[in-house]
Short mmCIF file of C-alpha atoms in Angstrom, two decimals:
data_model
loop_
_atom_site.label_atom_id
_atom_site.label_comp_id
_atom_site.label_asym_id
_atom_site.label_seq_id
_atom_site.Cartn_x
_atom_site.Cartn_y
_atom_site.Cartn_z
CA MET A 745 14.14 12.59 40.08
CA HIS A 746 17.06 11.78 42.36
CA SER A 747 16.69 12.01 46.13
CA LYS A 748 19.95 13.94 46.42
CA SER A 749 19.85 17.58 47.49
CA SER A 750 23.42 18.50 46.59
CA PHE A 751 25.52 17.92 43.46
CA LEU A 752 29.16 18.26 42.50
CA VAL A 753 29.70 18.83 38.78
CA GLY A 754 32.68 19.84 36.64
CA LEU A 755 33.61 21.08 33.18
CA ILE A 756 36.71 19.65 31.49
CA GLY A 757 38.21 21.47 28.51
CA SER A 758 40.90 23.82 27.26
CA GLY A 759 40.61 27.58 27.58
CA ILE A 760 37.31 27.52 29.50
CA ALA A 761 38.00 30.43 31.87
CA ALA A 762 35.21 32.51 30.30
CA SER A 763 32.67 29.67 30.09
CA ARG A 764 29.13 30.70 31.01
CA THR A 765 28.11 27.12 31.78
CA PRO A 766 29.04 27.02 35.51
CA PRO A 767 27.10 30.17 36.51
CA MET A 768 24.09 29.11 34.42
CA HIS A 769 23.95 25.71 36.15
CA GLU A 770 24.46 27.17 39.62
CA ALA A 771 21.72 29.79 39.09
CA ALA A 772 19.32 27.05 37.92
CA ALA A 773 20.16 25.01 41.01
CA ASP A 774 19.50 28.00 43.29
CA ALA A 775 16.11 28.46 41.62
CA ALA A 776 15.35 24.76 42.12
CA GLY A 777 16.39 24.86 45.77
CA ILE A 778 19.31 22.45 45.56
CA ARG A 779 23.01 22.83 46.41
CA TYR A 780 25.19 22.64 43.36
CA LEU A 781 28.91 23.24 43.01
CA TYR A 782 30.25 23.51 39.47
CA LYS A 783 34.05 23.39 39.09
CA LYS A 784 36.04 24.36 35.99
CA ILE A 785 38.85 21.93 35.17
CA ASP A 786 40.80 23.97 32.61
CA LEU A 787 43.45 21.92 30.83
CA THR A 788 45.15 25.13 29.67
CA GLU A 789 45.55 26.43 33.21
CA LEU A 790 46.67 23.01 34.43
CA LYS A 791 49.12 22.74 31.50
CA LEU A 792 47.60 19.37 30.57
CA GLY A 793 46.39 17.76 27.35
CA VAL A 794 43.81 15.08 26.58
CA GLU A 795 46.27 12.45 27.76
CA ALA A 796 45.33 13.52 31.30
CA LEU A 797 41.68 12.47 30.84
CA PRO A 798 42.01 8.99 32.43
CA GLU A 799 43.60 10.52 35.53
CA LEU A 800 40.97 13.28 35.72
CA LEU A 801 38.09 10.81 35.39
CA THR A 802 39.55 8.61 38.12
CA ALA A 803 39.86 11.68 40.36
CA ALA A 804 36.25 12.67 39.61
CA ARG A 805 35.05 9.20 40.60
CA ARG A 806 37.05 9.25 43.83
CA MET A 807 35.93 12.76 44.76
CA GLY A 808 32.26 11.92 44.32
CA PHE A 809 31.43 14.00 41.25
CA ASP A 810 27.85 13.52 40.02
CA GLY A 811 28.60 14.61 36.49
CA LEU A 812 30.95 16.30 34.07
CA ASN A 813 30.52 18.45 31.04
CA VAL A 814 33.19 17.97 28.41
CA THR A 815 34.28 20.39 25.72
CA HIS A 816 37.13 20.87 23.23
CA PRO A 817 39.44 18.95 22.87
CA CYS A 818 37.95 16.07 24.88
CA LYS A 819 34.59 15.24 23.29
CA GLN A 820 35.93 12.33 21.23
CA ALA A 821 39.00 11.41 23.28
CA ILE A 822 36.77 10.57 26.24
CA LEU A 823 34.71 7.93 24.39
CA PRO A 824 36.86 4.84 25.14
CA LEU A 825 37.24 5.86 28.79
CA LEU A 826 33.54 5.65 29.65
CA ASP A 827 31.54 2.67 30.87
CA GLU A 828 28.56 3.32 28.62
CA LEU A 829 27.29 5.63 25.88
CA SER A 830 23.77 6.85 25.23
CA PRO A 831 22.43 6.04 21.75
CA ASP A 832 22.82 9.70 20.71
CA ALA A 833 26.42 9.90 21.89
CA GLU A 834 27.18 6.64 20.11
CA ALA A 835 25.57 7.88 16.89
CA LEU A 836 27.52 11.15 17.01
CA GLY A 837 30.81 9.73 18.21
CA ALA A 838 31.11 12.61 20.67
CA VAL A 839 30.25 13.22 24.32
CA ASN A 840 29.68 16.55 26.05
CA THR A 841 27.92 15.30 29.20
CA VAL A 842 28.97 12.49 31.53
CA VAL A 843 26.63 11.23 34.26
CA VAL A 844 28.31 9.46 37.20
CA ARG A 845 26.22 6.93 39.13
CA ASP A 846 27.73 4.39 41.52
CA SER A 847 31.16 5.13 40.01
CA ARG A 848 29.89 4.22 36.52
CA MET A 849 30.28 6.88 33.86
CA THR A 850 27.73 7.21 31.05
CA GLY A 851 28.39 9.58 28.16
CA HIS A 852 25.61 11.64 26.57
CA ASN A 853 25.46 14.27 23.85
CA THR A 854 23.18 17.24 24.53
CA ASP A 855 24.65 19.50 21.83
CA TRP A 856 22.21 18.24 19.20
CA PHE A 857 19.29 18.77 21.60
CA GLY A 858 20.51 22.32 22.27
CA PHE A 859 20.46 23.21 18.58
CA ALA A 860 17.14 21.48 17.92
CA GLU A 861 15.33 23.07 20.87
CA ASN A 862 16.68 26.53 20.00
CA PHE A 863 15.55 26.08 16.40
CA ARG A 864 12.09 24.80 17.38
CA ARG A 865 11.48 27.81 19.61
CA ASN A 866 12.74 30.47 17.22
CA MET A 867 12.12 29.11 13.73
CA GLN A 868 8.58 27.73 13.84
CA ASP A 869 7.37 26.80 10.36
CA ALA A 870 10.76 27.43 8.75
CA PRO A 871 10.95 25.48 5.47
CA LEU A 872 13.13 22.37 5.81
CA ALA A 873 13.12 20.84 2.34
CA ARG A 874 16.70 21.85 1.46
CA VAL A 875 19.30 23.02 3.97
CA VAL A 876 23.03 23.72 3.60
CA GLN A 877 25.31 23.25 6.61
CA PHE A 878 28.82 24.66 6.74
CA GLY A 879 31.12 22.66 9.01
CA ALA A 880 31.52 18.93 9.62
CA GLY A 881 33.49 18.88 12.88
CA GLY A 882 32.24 17.79 16.30
CA ALA A 883 29.68 20.59 16.55
CA GLY A 884 28.76 20.02 12.90
CA ALA A 885 27.95 16.38 13.60
CA ALA A 886 25.57 17.39 16.41
CA VAL A 887 23.92 20.07 14.26
CA ALA A 888 23.47 17.71 11.29
CA PHE A 889 21.92 15.11 13.62
CA ALA A 890 19.58 17.80 14.98
CA LEU A 891 18.58 19.01 11.52
CA MET A 892 17.70 15.48 10.48
CA LYS A 893 15.69 14.98 13.69
CA LEU A 894 13.90 18.26 12.91
CA GLY A 895 12.80 16.81 9.57
CA VAL A 896 15.13 18.29 6.95
CA ARG A 897 14.51 16.48 3.66
CA GLU A 898 17.80 17.22 1.91
CA LEU A 899 20.94 18.25 3.80
CA THR A 900 24.10 19.39 2.02
CA ILE A 901 27.24 19.49 4.17
CA ILE A 902 30.16 21.68 3.10
CA ASP A 903 33.56 21.66 4.79
CA VAL A 904 37.03 22.76 3.68
CA ASP A 905 38.04 19.19 4.58
CA VAL A 906 35.96 17.24 2.04
CA ALA A 907 36.95 13.90 3.60
CA LYS A 908 35.57 15.05 6.95
CA ALA A 909 32.29 16.06 5.32
CA GLN A 910 32.09 12.69 3.55
CA SER A 911 32.76 10.84 6.80
CA LEU A 912 29.90 12.70 8.50
CA VAL A 913 27.57 11.95 5.59
CA ASP A 914 28.53 8.27 5.70
CA SER A 915 27.94 8.00 9.44
CA LEU A 916 24.56 9.75 9.51
CA SER A 917 22.96 8.55 6.26
CA PRO A 918 22.04 5.03 7.48
CA ARG A 919 20.32 6.44 10.58
CA PHE A 920 17.93 8.71 8.69
CA ALA A 921 16.53 6.93 5.66
CA GLU A 922 13.99 9.70 5.05
CA THR A 923 16.69 12.39 4.64
CA ARG A 924 19.04 12.73 1.69
CA VAL A 925 22.46 13.80 2.98
CA LYS A 926 25.28 14.72 0.64
CA VAL A 927 28.60 16.51 0.48
CA GLY A 928 28.52 19.90 -1.18
CA HIS A 929 31.36 21.00 -3.45
CA ASP A 930 29.90 24.24 -4.84
CA ALA A 931 28.71 26.63 -2.13
CA ALA A 932 27.10 29.06 -4.58
CA ALA A 933 25.01 26.36 -6.26
CA ALA A 934 24.06 24.71 -2.96
CA VAL A 935 22.96 27.98 -1.33
CA ALA A 936 21.06 29.04 -4.47
CA ALA A 937 18.91 25.89 -4.15
CA ALA A 938 18.53 26.04 -0.36
CA GLN A 939 15.83 27.39 1.93
CA GLY A 940 18.11 27.72 4.93
CA ILE A 941 21.77 27.68 5.93
CA VAL A 942 23.55 26.84 9.17
CA ASN A 943 27.02 27.86 10.27
CA ALA A 944 28.50 25.01 12.31
CA THR A 945 32.09 26.22 11.91
CA PRO A 946 34.05 28.43 14.34
CA ILE A 947 34.21 31.17 11.69
CA GLY A 948 32.59 34.27 13.13
CA MET A 949 34.04 33.85 16.61
CA ASP A 950 36.16 36.73 17.90
CA LYS A 951 39.29 34.68 17.32
CA TYR A 952 38.16 33.43 13.88
CA PRO A 953 36.61 36.53 12.26
CA GLY A 954 34.80 36.39 8.94
CA THR A 955 31.95 34.41 7.42
CA PRO A 956 31.80 30.74 6.34
CA LEU A 957 30.43 31.73 2.92
CA PRO A 958 30.50 34.91 0.82
CA THR A 959 27.67 37.12 2.09
CA ALA A 960 26.84 37.94 -1.54
CA LEU A 961 25.25 34.46 -1.68
CA LEU A 962 22.63 35.41 0.91
CA ARG A 963 19.13 36.45 -0.14
CA PRO A 964 16.09 37.65 1.84
CA ASP A 965 14.07 34.40 1.61
CA LEU A 966 16.82 32.32 3.28
CA TRP A 967 16.77 31.55 6.97
CA VAL A 968 20.17 31.59 8.69
CA ALA A 969 21.11 29.74 11.89
CA GLU A 970 24.35 30.19 13.82
CA ILE A 971 26.06 28.15 16.54
CA VAL A 972 28.72 30.74 17.44
CA TYR A 973 27.83 32.87 20.49
CA PHE A 974 31.07 34.79 21.08
CA PRO A 975 29.95 37.27 19.73
CA LEU A 976 26.20 36.74 19.76
CA GLU A 977 25.81 38.71 16.53
CA THR A 978 28.35 37.32 14.07
CA ALA A 979 29.24 38.93 10.76
CA LEU A 980 27.07 36.30 9.05
CA LEU A 981 24.01 37.13 11.17
CA ARG A 982 24.57 40.86 10.74
CA ALA A 983 24.65 40.50 6.95
CA ALA A 984 21.62 38.18 6.97
CA ARG A 985 19.55 40.49 9.17
CA ALA A 986 20.42 43.47 6.99
CA LEU A 987 18.85 41.59 4.07
CA GLY A 988 15.75 40.70 6.05
CA CYS A 989 16.52 36.98 6.53
CA ARG A 990 14.99 35.08 9.45
CA THR A 991 17.86 34.34 11.83
CA VAL A 992 18.63 32.52 15.04
CA ASP A 993 21.83 33.09 17.01
CA GLY A 994 23.96 30.52 18.83
CA GLY A 995 23.10 31.56 22.37
CA GLY A 996 20.06 29.31 22.61
CA MET A 997 22.03 26.22 21.59
CA ALA A 998 24.48 26.86 24.45
CA ILE A 999 21.59 27.36 26.85
CA PHE A 1000 19.49 24.35 25.88
CA GLN A 1001 22.40 21.90 25.78
CA GLY A 1002 22.96 23.13 29.34
CA THR A 1003 19.38 22.67 30.49
CA GLU A 1004 19.40 19.10 29.20
CA ALA A 1005 22.75 18.36 30.89
CA PHE A 1006 21.35 19.78 34.16
CA ARG A 1007 18.34 17.46 33.85
CA LEU A 1008 20.60 14.45 33.27
CA PHE A 1009 22.76 15.34 36.30
CA THR A 1010 19.94 16.07 38.74
CA GLY A 1011 16.72 14.56 37.43
CA ILE A 1012 15.21 18.06 37.60
CA SER A 1013 14.07 19.95 34.49
CA PRO A 1014 15.37 23.47 35.11
CA ASP A 1015 13.67 26.73 34.19
CA PRO A 1016 15.21 27.80 30.84
CA ASP A 1017 14.45 31.44 31.71
CA VAL A 1018 17.01 31.24 34.53
CA PHE A 1019 19.62 30.02 32.06
CA PHE A 1020 18.70 32.82 29.63
CA ALA A 1021 18.84 35.52 32.32
CA THR A 1022 22.21 34.32 33.57
CA PHE A 1023 23.59 34.04 30.05
CA ALA A 1024 22.47 37.60 29.29
CA SER A 1025 23.90 38.95 32.55
CA LEU A 1026 27.32 37.64 31.53
CA GLY A 1027 27.36 39.71 28.38
CA GLY A 1028 25.14 37.60 26.11
#
């Protein structure tokens, strides 16, 4: 634990005006008895793109920031600008949390932890022999990493961009010798053989309505996990629940990636219940 009693933290990303992360962190800090100021650095509002990252990181160093969270479209663009990467961030090729110590910036990835912790708490004893994941983007990489850490035996990754799915398979396969990872080309066949499916695409968000697979492919013995949390109940989860599938929504992933980032920034393990209560109070 750090001896500091006050922290200055920021979130860099585009279109983050509605982000629940700052109030969740600040509520956790209040509960822990520390001062904590969390600033949103919205590239959209500032009319900036990722090319402004070097300047923003320099400013954060000079202004004494203790840490930064990073979201779309900066999670990969920030990699070459940091002094060091954690093994997880290096494996995933994406950073969502930056710890600043003595002006040195170390990149971490807590997205995978967020998914894994949410799954562990809500899907105890879920069968993990064969899982299908839809989506191979930045979030998809974190989710696939988490699924393999959770002990999935065979993971099929499906993405409209087959090359992206293949790239993710190629990058993760050597790190998990005990898991068979492959690209899926036939969603119907893959889901028919699976015990669980995960949506790691943006499909289901308010601005990207729909489902990542035809809901006719769902069946009651499947478990279904979601990473989208705007809205908390996506069309996919609604269809799955109507069939009687075990489901887990995306809210917990957002919460637990935040609790782990808070721990990295402060050295204090926050109370997840405070994060959950704050998340819910904001419309979750």
